[in-house]
CSV table of N, CA, C and O in Angstrom, one decimal:
chain,number,residue,atom,x,y,z
A,1,MET,N,0.1,26.6,-48.3
A,1,MET,CA,1.4,26.9,-47.9
A,1,MET,C,0.9,25.9,-46.9
A,1,MET,O,-0.2,26.4,-45.9
A,2,THR,N,1.6,25.2,-46.2
A,2,THR,CA,1.6,24.3,-44.3
A,2,THR,C,2.6,24.3,-44.1
A,2,THR,O,3.7,25.3,-44.0
A,3,SER,N,2.2,24.1,-42.7
A,3,SER,CA,3.5,24.3,-41.7
A,3,SER,C,4.3,23.3,-41.9
A,3,SER,O,4.1,22.1,-42.2
A,4,ARG,N,5.0,22.9,-40.3
A,4,ARG,CA,6.1,22.6,-40.5
A,4,ARG,C,6.3,22.1,-39.2
A,4,ARG,O,6.2,23.2,-38.4
A,5,ILE,N,7.0,21.3,-38.7
A,5,ILE,CA,7.2,21.1,-37.0
A,5,ILE,C,8.8,21.1,-36.8
A,5,ILE,O,9.5,21.5,-37.2
A,6,GLY,N,8.4,22.7,-35.7
A,6,GLY,CA,10.0,23.5,-35.1
A,6,GLY,C,10.1,23.2,-34.3
A,6,GLY,O,11.9,22.3,-34.8
A,7,SER,N,9.5,22.3,-33.0
A,7,SER,CA,10.4,21.4,-31.6
A,7,SER,C,8.9,20.2,-32.2
A,7,SER,O,7.4,21.0,-31.5
A,8,ILE,N,9.6,19.8,-31.2
A,8,ILE,CA,8.7,18.6,-30.4
A,8,ILE,C,9.4,18.9,-28.7
A,8,ILE,O,10.0,18.9,-28.6
A,9,THR,N,7.7,19.4,-28.1
A,9,THR,CA,8.5,20.2,-26.8
A,9,THR,C,7.8,19.3,-25.6
A,9,THR,O,6.2,18.6,-25.9
A,10,PHE,N,8.4,18.9,-24.6
A,10,PHE,CA,8.9,17.8,-23.0
A,10,PHE,C,8.6,19.0,-22.0
A,10,PHE,O,9.4,19.5,-22.3
A,11,ASP,N,7.6,19.2,-21.4
A,11,ASP,CA,7.9,19.5,-20.1
A,11,ASP,C,8.3,18.6,-19.2
A,11,ASP,O,8.4,17.6,-19.4
A,12,CYS,N,9.6,18.5,-18.4
A,12,CYS,CA,10.0,18.1,-17.0
A,12,CYS,C,10.3,18.3,-16.3
A,12,CYS,O,10.1,19.9,-15.7
A,13,VAL,N,10.7,17.9,-15.5
A,13,VAL,CA,11.5,18.4,-14.4
A,13,VAL,C,12.6,18.9,-14.9
A,13,VAL,O,13.3,19.3,-13.9
A,14,ALA,N,13.7,18.1,-14.9
A,14,ALA,CA,14.8,18.1,-15.3
A,14,ALA,C,15.4,17.8,-17.1
A,14,ALA,O,15.0,17.3,-17.3
A,15,TRP,N,16.3,18.9,-18.0
A,15,TRP,CA,16.4,18.6,-19.0
A,15,TRP,C,17.5,17.8,-19.6
A,15,TRP,O,17.2,17.3,-20.5
A,16,GLU,N,18.7,18.6,-18.5
A,16,GLU,CA,20.1,17.8,-18.6
A,16,GLU,C,19.7,15.8,-19.0
A,16,GLU,O,20.4,15.1,-20.2
A,17,PRO,N,18.7,15.2,-18.5
A,17,PRO,CA,19.3,13.7,-18.6
A,17,PRO,C,18.0,13.1,-19.7
A,17,PRO,O,18.5,12.5,-20.0
A,18,LEU,N,16.5,14.3,-19.9
A,18,LEU,CA,16.5,14.4,-21.3
A,18,LEU,C,17.4,14.8,-22.6
A,18,LEU,O,17.2,13.5,-23.3
A,19,VAL,N,18.3,15.2,-22.8
A,19,VAL,CA,19.1,15.9,-23.9
A,19,VAL,C,20.0,14.4,-24.3
A,19,VAL,O,19.9,14.6,-24.7
A,20,GLU,N,20.2,14.1,-22.5
A,20,GLU,CA,21.7,13.2,-23.0
A,20,GLU,C,20.7,11.4,-23.3
A,20,GLU,O,21.0,11.2,-24.7
A,21,PHE,N,19.3,11.1,-23.1
A,21,PHE,CA,19.2,9.9,-23.6
A,21,PHE,C,18.3,10.3,-25.4
A,21,PHE,O,18.6,9.8,-25.7
A,22,TRP,N,17.5,11.5,-25.5
A,22,TRP,CA,17.4,11.2,-26.7
A,22,TRP,C,18.1,12.0,-27.9
A,22,TRP,O,18.2,11.0,-28.4
A,23,SER,N,19.0,12.2,-27.1
A,23,SER,CA,20.2,12.4,-28.1
A,23,SER,C,21.1,11.6,-28.5
A,23,SER,O,21.6,10.9,-30.2
A,24,ALA,N,21.1,10.3,-27.3
A,24,ALA,CA,21.9,9.0,-27.8
A,24,ALA,C,21.4,8.4,-28.8
A,24,ALA,O,21.2,7.1,-29.3
A,25,ALA,N,19.5,7.9,-28.2
A,25,ALA,CA,18.4,7.6,-28.7
A,25,ALA,C,18.6,8.2,-30.5
A,25,ALA,O,18.5,6.5,-31.4
A,26,LEU,N,18.4,9.4,-30.6
A,26,LEU,CA,18.3,9.5,-32.5
A,26,LEU,C,19.2,9.8,-32.8
A,26,LEU,O,18.9,10.3,-34.1
A,27,GLY,N,20.2,10.0,-32.2
A,27,GLY,CA,21.6,10.8,-33.0
A,27,GLY,C,21.3,12.2,-33.0
A,27,GLY,O,22.1,13.2,-34.0
A,28,PHE,N,20.3,13.0,-32.2
A,28,PHE,CA,20.4,14.3,-32.6
A,28,PHE,C,21.9,15.1,-31.7
A,28,PHE,O,22.5,14.5,-31.0
A,29,ILE,N,21.7,16.0,-31.8
A,29,ILE,CA,22.8,16.8,-31.1
A,29,ILE,C,22.5,18.5,-31.3
A,29,ILE,O,21.4,19.1,-31.0
A,30,GLU,N,23.7,18.9,-30.0
A,30,GLU,CA,23.0,20.7,-29.4
A,30,GLU,C,23.1,21.4,-30.5
A,30,GLU,O,24.2,20.9,-31.7
A,31,ASP,N,22.4,22.3,-31.0
A,31,ASP,CA,22.7,23.7,-32.1
A,31,ASP,C,24.6,23.9,-32.0
A,31,ASP,O,24.5,24.0,-30.7
A,32,PRO,N,25.0,23.6,-33.1
A,32,PRO,CA,26.1,24.4,-32.7
A,32,PRO,C,26.7,26.0,-32.1
A,32,PRO,O,27.3,25.9,-31.8
A,33,ASP,N,25.5,26.4,-32.8
A,33,ASP,CA,25.7,28.2,-32.5
A,33,ASP,C,24.9,28.5,-30.8
A,33,ASP,O,24.9,29.8,-31.0
A,34,ASP,N,24.4,27.5,-30.7
A,34,ASP,CA,23.8,27.8,-29.1
A,34,ASP,C,23.9,26.6,-28.2
A,34,ASP,O,22.8,25.9,-27.9
A,35,PRO,N,24.7,25.9,-27.8
A,35,PRO,CA,24.6,24.5,-27.3
A,35,PRO,C,24.3,25.5,-25.9
A,35,PRO,O,24.5,26.0,-25.1
A,36,ASN,N,23.9,23.8,-25.0
A,36,ASN,CA,23.0,24.3,-24.1
A,36,ASN,C,24.0,23.4,-22.6
A,36,ASN,O,25.6,24.0,-22.5
A,37,ARG,N,23.7,24.9,-21.9
A,37,ARG,CA,24.7,25.6,-20.7
A,37,ARG,C,24.4,24.6,-19.3
A,37,ARG,O,23.2,25.3,-19.1
A,38,PRO,N,25.3,24.4,-18.4
A,38,PRO,CA,24.7,24.6,-17.3
A,38,PRO,C,23.5,25.6,-16.7
A,38,PRO,O,24.6,26.6,-16.5
A,39,GLY,N,22.5,25.5,-15.8
A,39,GLY,CA,22.4,26.3,-16.0
A,39,GLY,C,20.7,27.0,-16.8
A,39,GLY,O,19.5,28.1,-16.0
A,40,ASP,N,21.5,26.6,-18.2
A,40,ASP,CA,20.2,27.0,-18.5
A,40,ASP,C,18.8,26.9,-17.6
A,40,ASP,O,18.8,25.9,-18.0
A,41,PRO,N,17.7,27.7,-18.9
A,41,PRO,CA,16.3,27.7,-18.4
A,41,PRO,C,15.3,26.0,-19.2
A,41,PRO,O,14.9,26.0,-19.2
A,42,ALA,N,15.9,26.1,-19.9
A,42,ALA,CA,15.8,24.7,-21.1
A,42,ALA,C,16.8,24.0,-21.2
A,42,ALA,O,17.6,24.1,-22.4
A,43,GLY,N,16.6,23.0,-22.0
A,43,GLY,CA,17.3,22.4,-23.1
A,43,GLY,C,17.1,22.1,-24.5
A,43,GLY,O,16.0,21.6,-24.8
A,44,LEU,N,17.7,22.1,-25.8
A,44,LEU,CA,17.8,21.6,-27.0
A,44,LEU,C,18.3,21.0,-27.8
A,44,LEU,O,19.6,21.3,-28.0
A,45,ILE,N,18.1,19.8,-28.3
A,45,ILE,CA,18.5,18.9,-29.3
A,45,ILE,C,18.2,19.4,-30.6
A,45,ILE,O,17.1,19.0,-31.1
A,46,THR,N,19.1,19.0,-32.0
A,46,THR,CA,18.3,19.3,-33.4
A,46,THR,C,18.6,17.9,-33.9
A,46,THR,O,19.5,17.7,-33.2
A,47,SER,N,18.1,17.4,-34.9
A,47,SER,CA,18.5,16.7,-35.9
A,47,SER,C,19.7,16.4,-36.5
A,47,SER,O,19.9,17.9,-36.5
A,48,PRO,N,20.2,16.4,-36.9
A,48,PRO,CA,21.8,16.5,-37.7
A,48,PRO,C,21.3,16.8,-39.0
A,48,PRO,O,22.4,18.1,-39.2
A,49,THR,N,20.1,17.1,-39.5
A,49,THR,CA,20.1,17.9,-40.9
A,49,THR,C,19.7,19.2,-40.3
A,49,THR,O,18.9,20.1,-41.1
A,50,ARG,N,19.5,19.7,-39.8
A,50,ARG,CA,18.6,20.3,-38.2
A,50,ARG,C,17.6,20.9,-38.7
A,50,ARG,O,17.1,22.3,-39.0
A,51,ASP,N,16.8,20.4,-39.3
A,51,ASP,CA,15.0,20.4,-39.5
A,51,ASP,C,13.4,20.5,-38.4
A,51,ASP,O,13.0,20.4,-38.6
A,52,VAL,N,14.6,19.3,-37.4
A,52,VAL,CA,13.3,18.5,-36.1
A,52,VAL,C,14.8,19.5,-35.1
A,52,VAL,O,15.5,18.8,-35.1
A,53,ASN,N,13.7,20.0,-34.4
A,53,ASN,CA,14.4,20.0,-32.5
A,53,ASN,C,13.7,19.4,-31.6
A,53,ASN,O,12.2,18.8,-32.1
A,54,MET,N,14.0,19.0,-30.0
A,54,MET,CA,13.4,18.8,-28.9
A,54,MET,C,13.4,19.4,-28.3
A,54,MET,O,14.8,19.5,-28.1
A,55,LEU,N,12.3,20.4,-27.9
A,55,LEU,CA,13.0,21.3,-26.7
A,55,LEU,C,12.0,20.5,-25.1
A,55,LEU,O,11.7,20.2,-25.4
A,56,PHE,N,12.8,20.5,-24.0
A,56,PHE,CA,13.0,20.1,-22.9
A,56,PHE,C,13.0,21.6,-21.6
A,56,PHE,O,13.8,21.8,-21.3
A,57,ILE,N,11.9,22.1,-21.5
A,57,ILE,CA,11.1,22.8,-20.3
A,57,ILE,C,11.0,21.9,-19.0
A,57,ILE,O,10.3,21.6,-18.8
A,58,PRO,N,11.6,22.5,-18.3
A,58,PRO,CA,11.5,21.9,-17.0
A,58,PRO,C,10.0,23.0,-16.4
A,58,PRO,O,9.9,23.8,-17.0
A,59,VAL,N,9.1,21.9,-15.7
A,59,VAL,CA,8.0,22.7,-15.4
A,59,VAL,C,7.7,21.9,-13.3
A,59,VAL,O,8.4,21.5,-13.4
A,60,PRO,N,7.1,23.2,-12.6
A,60,PRO,CA,6.6,22.6,-11.5
A,60,PRO,C,6.2,21.4,-11.4
A,60,PRO,O,6.0,20.5,-10.4
A,61,GLU,N,5.2,20.8,-12.2
A,61,GLU,CA,3.7,20.4,-12.6
A,61,GLU,C,4.6,18.8,-12.4
A,61,GLU,O,5.4,18.8,-13.2
A,62,ALA,N,4.1,17.8,-11.7
A,62,ALA,CA,4.9,16.5,-12.3
A,62,ALA,C,4.0,16.1,-12.9
A,62,ALA,O,2.6,16.0,-13.4
A,63,LYS,N,4.6,15.0,-14.0
A,63,LYS,CA,3.5,14.0,-15.3
A,63,LYS,C,3.0,13.5,-13.9
A,63,LYS,O,3.1,12.3,-12.5
A,64,THR,N,1.6,13.4,-14.5
A,64,THR,CA,0.4,12.8,-13.3
A,64,THR,C,-0.4,11.8,-14.3
A,64,THR,O,-0.7,10.7,-13.5
A,65,VAL,N,-0.4,11.8,-15.5
A,65,VAL,CA,-0.9,10.6,-16.3
A,65,VAL,C,-0.2,10.6,-17.7
A,65,VAL,O,0.4,11.5,-17.9
A,66,LYS,N,-0.7,9.4,-18.5
A,66,LYS,CA,-0.2,8.4,-19.3
A,66,LYS,C,-0.2,10.1,-20.6
A,66,LYS,O,-1.2,10.8,-20.5
A,67,ASN,N,0.6,10.2,-21.2
A,67,ASN,CA,1.2,11.3,-22.5
A,67,ASN,C,0.0,11.1,-23.3
A,67,ASN,O,-0.5,10.1,-23.7
A,68,ARG,N,-0.6,12.0,-24.1
A,68,ARG,CA,-1.7,11.7,-25.2
A,68,ARG,C,-1.0,11.6,-26.3
A,68,ARG,O,-1.7,11.7,-26.8
A,69,VAL,N,0.4,12.0,-26.4
A,69,VAL,CA,1.4,12.2,-27.3
A,69,VAL,C,2.5,10.8,-27.5
A,69,VAL,O,2.4,11.6,-26.7
A,70,HIS,N,3.0,10.4,-28.3
A,70,HIS,CA,4.2,10.0,-27.8
A,70,HIS,C,5.1,10.0,-29.2
A,70,HIS,O,4.5,10.2,-29.9
A,71,ILE,N,6.3,9.2,-29.0
A,71,ILE,CA,6.9,9.4,-30.5
A,71,ILE,C,6.8,8.0,-30.4
A,71,ILE,O,7.5,7.2,-29.7
A,72,ASP,N,7.0,7.4,-31.7
A,72,ASP,CA,7.4,5.8,-32.2
A,72,ASP,C,8.6,5.8,-33.2
A,72,ASP,O,8.6,7.1,-33.9
A,73,LEU,N,9.6,5.2,-33.2
A,73,LEU,CA,10.5,4.9,-33.4
A,73,LEU,C,10.5,3.6,-34.3
A,73,LEU,O,10.1,2.8,-34.0
A,74,VAL,N,11.5,4.0,-35.0
A,74,VAL,CA,11.4,2.4,-36.1
A,74,VAL,C,12.9,2.0,-36.3
A,74,VAL,O,13.6,3.5,-36.8
A,75,PRO,N,13.5,1.2,-36.0
A,75,PRO,CA,15.2,1.5,-35.8
A,75,PRO,C,15.6,1.3,-37.8
A,75,PRO,O,14.8,1.1,-38.1
A,76,VAL,N,16.6,1.7,-37.2
A,76,VAL,CA,17.4,1.8,-38.7
A,76,VAL,C,18.1,1.1,-39.4
A,76,VAL,O,18.0,0.3,-40.5
A,77,ASP,N,18.9,0.5,-38.6
A,77,ASP,CA,20.1,-0.5,-39.0
A,77,ASP,C,20.2,-1.4,-37.8
A,77,ASP,O,21.3,-2.2,-37.7
A,78,ARG,N,18.8,-1.7,-37.5
A,78,ARG,CA,18.8,-3.0,-36.0
A,78,ARG,C,17.4,-3.3,-36.7
A,78,ARG,O,16.7,-2.8,-36.6
A,79,THR,N,17.5,-4.5,-35.2
A,79,THR,CA,15.9,-5.0,-35.2
A,79,THR,C,14.8,-4.3,-34.3
A,79,THR,O,15.6,-3.3,-33.4
A,80,ARG,N,13.3,-4.5,-33.5
A,80,ARG,CA,13.4,-4.1,-33.4
A,80,ARG,C,13.7,-4.4,-31.3
A,80,ARG,O,14.0,-3.3,-30.9
A,81,GLU,N,13.8,-5.4,-31.7
A,81,GLU,CA,14.3,-6.1,-30.6
A,81,GLU,C,15.7,-5.7,-30.2
A,81,GLU,O,16.3,-5.5,-28.9
A,82,ASP,N,17.2,-5.0,-30.6
A,82,ASP,CA,18.0,-4.9,-30.7
A,82,ASP,C,18.1,-3.3,-30.1
A,82,ASP,O,18.6,-3.2,-29.4
A,83,GLU,N,16.4,-2.8,-30.4
A,83,GLU,CA,16.6,-1.0,-30.9
A,83,GLU,C,16.3,-1.1,-29.2
A,83,GLU,O,16.5,-0.5,-28.3
A,84,VAL,N,15.4,-2.1,-28.8
A,84,VAL,CA,14.6,-2.2,-27.3
A,84,VAL,C,16.2,-2.2,-26.4
A,84,VAL,O,16.0,-1.1,-25.3
A,85,ASP,N,16.7,-3.0,-26.5
A,85,ASP,CA,17.6,-3.5,-25.7
A,85,ASP,C,18.9,-2.4,-25.9
A,85,ASP,O,19.0,-1.4,-23.9
A,86,ARG,N,18.8,-1.5,-26.3
A,86,ARG,CA,19.3,-0.3,-26.3
A,86,ARG,C,19.2,0.5,-26.0
A,86,ARG,O,19.9,1.5,-25.4
A,87,LEU,N,17.9,0.8,-26.0
A,87,LEU,CA,17.4,1.8,-25.6
A,87,LEU,C,17.4,1.5,-23.5
A,87,LEU,O,17.5,3.0,-23.0
A,88,LEU,N,17.0,0.1,-23.6
A,88,LEU,CA,17.0,0.0,-22.2
A,88,LEU,C,18.4,0.4,-21.2
A,88,LEU,O,18.3,0.9,-20.3
A,89,ALA,N,19.9,0.2,-22.3
A,89,ALA,CA,20.5,0.4,-21.6
A,89,ALA,C,21.3,1.7,-21.4
A,89,ALA,O,21.9,1.8,-20.6
A,90,LEU,N,20.3,2.8,-22.4
A,90,LEU,CA,20.2,4.6,-22.4
A,90,LEU,C,19.5,5.0,-21.2
A,90,LEU,O,19.7,5.8,-20.6
A,91,GLY,N,18.8,3.9,-20.8
A,91,GLY,CA,18.0,4.9,-19.3
A,91,GLY,C,16.3,4.4,-19.6
A,91,GLY,O,15.6,5.0,-18.7
A,92,ALA,N,16.3,3.6,-20.5
A,92,ALA,CA,14.5,4.0,-20.6
A,92,ALA,C,14.1,2.9,-19.7
A,92,ALA,O,15.2,1.9,-18.9
A,93,SER,N,12.6,2.8,-19.8
A,93,SER,CA,12.1,1.9,-19.0
A,93,SER,C,11.4,1.0,-19.6
A,93,SER,O,10.8,1.4,-20.7
A,94,PHE,N,10.8,-0.3,-19.5
A,94,PHE,CA,10.1,-1.7,-20.2
A,94,PHE,C,8.3,-0.8,-20.1
A,94,PHE,O,8.4,-1.0,-18.1
A,95,SER,N,7.6,-0.5,-20.5
A,95,SER,CA,6.2,-0.2,-20.1
A,95,SER,C,5.2,-1.5,-20.9
A,95,SER,O,4.5,-1.9,-19.8
A,96,ALA,N,4.9,-2.1,-21.6
A,96,ALA,CA,4.4,-2.9,-22.2
A,96,ALA,C,5.2,-3.3,-23.5
A,96,ALA,O,5.5,-3.0,-24.1
A,97,ASP,N,4.6,-4.5,-24.2
A,97,ASP,CA,4.4,-5.7,-25.1
A,97,ASP,C,3.8,-6.1,-25.7
A,97,ASP,O,2.3,-6.1,-25.5
A,98,PHE,N,3.5,-5.0,-26.6
A,98,PHE,CA,2.2,-5.6,-27.8
A,98,PHE,C,3.1,-6.3,-29.4
A,98,PHE,O,2.2,-6.0,-30.1
A,99,ARG,N,4.3,-7.2,-29.0
A,99,ARG,CA,4.2,-7.4,-30.0
A,99,ARG,C,3.1,-9.0,-30.0
A,99,ARG,O,3.0,-9.3,-29.7
A,100,LYS,N,3.4,-9.1,-31.2
A,100,LYS,CA,1.9,-10.6,-32.1
A,100,LYS,C,3.2,-11.5,-32.6
A,100,LYS,O,4.5,-11.4,-32.9
A,101,PRO,N,3.2,-12.6,-32.5
A,101,PRO,CA,3.2,-14.2,-33.0
A,101,PRO,C,3.8,-13.7,-34.4
A,101,PRO,O,5.0,-14.3,-34.7
A,102,ASP,N,3.0,-13.3,-34.6
A,102,ASP,CA,3.6,-12.8,-36.9
A,102,ASP,C,4.9,-12.5,-36.8
A,102,ASP,O,5.1,-11.9,-37.9
A,103,GLY,N,5.1,-11.6,-35.3
A,103,GLY,CA,6.2,-10.6,-35.6
A,103,GLY,C,5.6,-8.4,-35.4
A,103,GLY,O,6.5,-8.0,-35.6
A,104,THR,N,4.8,-8.9,-36.1
A,104,THR,CA,4.6,-7.7,-36.0
A,104,THR,C,3.9,-6.7,-34.8
A,104,THR,O,4.3,-7.5,-33.4
A,105,GLY,N,3.5,-5.6,-34.3
A,105,GLY,CA,3.4,-5.0,-32.6
A,105,GLY,C,4.7,-3.9,-32.8
A,105,GLY,O,5.2,-4.2,-33.8
A,106,PHE,N,4.7,-4.1,-31.3
A,106,PHE,CA,5.5,-2.8,-30.9
A,106,PHE,C,5.7,-3.2,-29.5
A,106,PHE,O,4.6,-3.9,-29.1
A,107,VAL,N,6.8,-2.3,-28.2
A,107,VAL,CA,7.0,-2.5,-27.4
A,107,VAL,C,6.8,-1.2,-27.1
A,107,VAL,O,7.4,0.2,-27.7
A,108,VAL,N,6.2,-0.8,-26.1
A,108,VAL,CA,6.3,0.9,-25.1
A,108,VAL,C,7.5,0.3,-24.2
A,108,VAL,O,7.3,-0.2,-23.4
A,109,LEU,N,8.3,1.7,-24.6
A,109,LEU,CA,9.3,2.0,-23.3
A,109,LEU,C,9.0,3.6,-22.8
A,109,LEU,O,8.0,3.9,-23.3
A,110,THR,N,9.4,4.0,-22.0
A,110,THR,CA,9.3,5.4,-20.9
A,110,THR,C,10.4,5.7,-20.8
A,110,THR,O,11.6,5.0,-20.6
A,111,ASP,N,11.2,6.8,-21.4
A,111,ASP,CA,12.2,7.3,-21.3
A,111,ASP,C,12.5,8.3,-20.2
A,111,ASP,O,11.5,7.7,-19.3
A,112,PRO,N,13.8,9.2,-19.6
A,112,PRO,CA,13.5,8.6,-18.2
A,112,PRO,C,13.1,10.0,-16.9
A,112,PRO,O,13.0,9.0,-16.1
A,113,GLU,N,11.9,10.3,-17.7
A,113,GLU,CA,11.4,11.2,-16.7
A,113,GLU,C,9.8,10.5,-17.5
A,113,GLU,O,8.4,11.3,-16.3
A,114,GLY,N,9.9,8.8,-17.5
A,114,GLY,CA,7.9,8.7,-18.0
A,114,GLY,C,7.7,8.7,-19.4
A,114,GLY,O,5.9,8.7,-18.8
A,115,ASN,N,8.0,9.7,-20.1
A,115,ASN,CA,7.1,10.0,-21.2
A,115,ASN,C,7.5,8.6,-22.0
A,115,ASN,O,8.3,8.0,-22.6
A,116,GLU,N,5.9,8.7,-22.7
A,116,GLU,CA,6.2,6.5,-23.2
A,116,GLU,C,6.6,7.1,-25.0
A,116,GLU,O,6.8,8.3,-25.5
A,117,LEU,N,7.4,5.7,-25.4
A,117,LEU,CA,7.7,6.0,-27.0
A,117,LEU,C,7.5,5.0,-26.9
A,117,LEU,O,7.6,3.6,-26.8
A,118,CYS,N,7.0,4.2,-28.7
A,118,CYS,CA,7.1,2.6,-28.9
A,118,CYS,C,7.7,2.5,-30.1
A,118,CYS,O,8.6,3.6,-31.0
A,119,ILE,N,8.4,1.5,-30.3
A,119,ILE,CA,9.3,0.8,-30.8
A,119,ILE,C,9.0,0.4,-31.7
A,119,ILE,O,8.5,-1.1,-31.1
A,120,GLU,N,9.0,0.1,-32.9
A,120,GLU,CA,8.0,-0.4,-33.9
A,120,GLU,C,9.8,-1.0,-34.8
A,120,GLU,O,10.4,-1.1,-34.5
A,121,GLN,N,8.8,-1.9,-35.9
A,121,GLN,CA,9.8,-3.3,-36.4
A,121,GLN,C,10.5,-1.7,-37.6
A,121,GLN,O,9.9,-1.3,-38.0
A,122,SER,N,11.9,-2.4,-37.8
A,122,SER,CA,13.1,-1.8,-38.7
A,122,SER,C,11.5,-1.6,-40.4
A,122,SER,O,11.0,-3.1,-40.7
A,123,GLU,N,12.3,-0.8,-41.5
A,123,GLU,CA,11.5,-1.5,-42.6
A,123,GLU,C,12.6,-2.9,-42.9
A,123,GLU,O,11.1,-3.7,-43.4
A,124,ALA,N,13.6,-3.2,-42.7
A,124,ALA,CA,14.0,-4.4,-43.1
A,124,ALA,C,12.8,-5.6,-42.5
A,124,ALA,O,12.8,-6.6,-43.3
A,125,GLU,N,12.6,-5.8,-40.9
A,125,GLU,CA,11.8,-6.2,-40.6
A,125,GLU,C,10.3,-6.5,-41.6
A,125,GLU,O,9.1,-7.3,-41.6
A,126,ARG,N,10.0,-5.3,-41.7
A,126,ARG,CA,8.2,-5.0,-42.6
A,126,ARG,C,8.4,-5.6,-43.4
A,126,ARG,O,7.4,-6.4,-44.0
A,127,SER,N,9.6,-5.6,-44.5
A,127,SER,CA,10.0,-6.1,-45.3
A,127,SER,C,9.7,-7.6,-45.2
A,127,SER,O,9.5,-8.6,-46.8
A,128,ALA,N,10.4,-7.9,-44.4
A,128,ALA,CA,10.3,-9.3,-44.7
A,128,ALA,C,9.2,-10.4,-43.9
A,128,ALA,O,8.5,-11.0,-44.7
A,129,SER,N,8.4,-9.7,-43.0
A,129,SER,CA,7.0,-9.9,-42.6
A,129,SER,C,6.1,-9.9,-43.8
A,129,SER,O,5.2,-10.7,-44.6
A,130,ARG,N,6.4,-8.8,-45.0
A,130,ARG,CA,5.5,-9.0,-45.9
A,130,ARG,C,5.9,-9.9,-47.2
A,130,ARG,O,4.5,-10.8,-47.6
A,131,GLU,N,6.9,-10.1,-47.3
A,131,GLU,CA,6.9,-11.4,-48.0
A,131,GLU,C,6.4,-12.7,-47.5
A,131,GLU,O,6.7,-13.3,-48.5
A,132,THR,N,7.2,-12.8,-47.1
A,132,THR,CA,6.8,-13.8,-45.4
A,132,THR,C,4.8,-13.7,-46.2
A,132,THR,O,4.8,-15.4,-46.8
A,133,ALA,N,4.3,-13.1,-45.5
A,133,ALA,CA,3.0,-13.1,-46.0
A,133,ALA,C,2.6,-13.5,-47.4
A,133,ALA,O,1.9,-14.1,-47.6
A,134,ARG,N,3.6,-13.2,-48.3
A,134,ARG,CA,3.0,-13.3,-49.7
A,134,ARG,C,3.3,-15.1,-50.3
A,134,ARG,O,2.8,-15.4,-50.8
A,135,THR,N,4.1,-15.5,-49.5
A,135,THR,CA,4.5,-16.6,-49.8
A,135,THR,C,3.8,-17.8,-49.6
A,135,THR,O,3.8,-19.2,-50.0
A,136,GLU,N,3.3,-17.4,-48.2
A,136,GLU,CA,2.6,-18.7,-47.4
A,136,GLU,C,1.5,-18.6,-48.1
A,136,GLU,O,0.4,-17.9,-49.0
């Protein structure tokens, strides 16, 4: 038997902005059986299928260095550029651009507390790139 991910846990200053950002970014929801309330010691959101949780726990220490783990996002119903624009509008910040002239690569953003996330090409964009490469 293998393990499964129960929660992806973030240390943070305040859980509320991260619950708001990541809920909007991923379509995650509060647990209907245990919704977040003001004053709760942590914030929790879950995937619509309730198989992956994101947990945000306030800690006294500030983030001081680059995260050693981050989340890579693959847009489902839009392009990488559209997803970057959408996440920036939700409160993400631009960090670095690793897009390549052939369309591959990724963009690094940070969430409202500076946690890194990478935005990759959508599967449709990847398929189109593979098809272009085959015909050249």
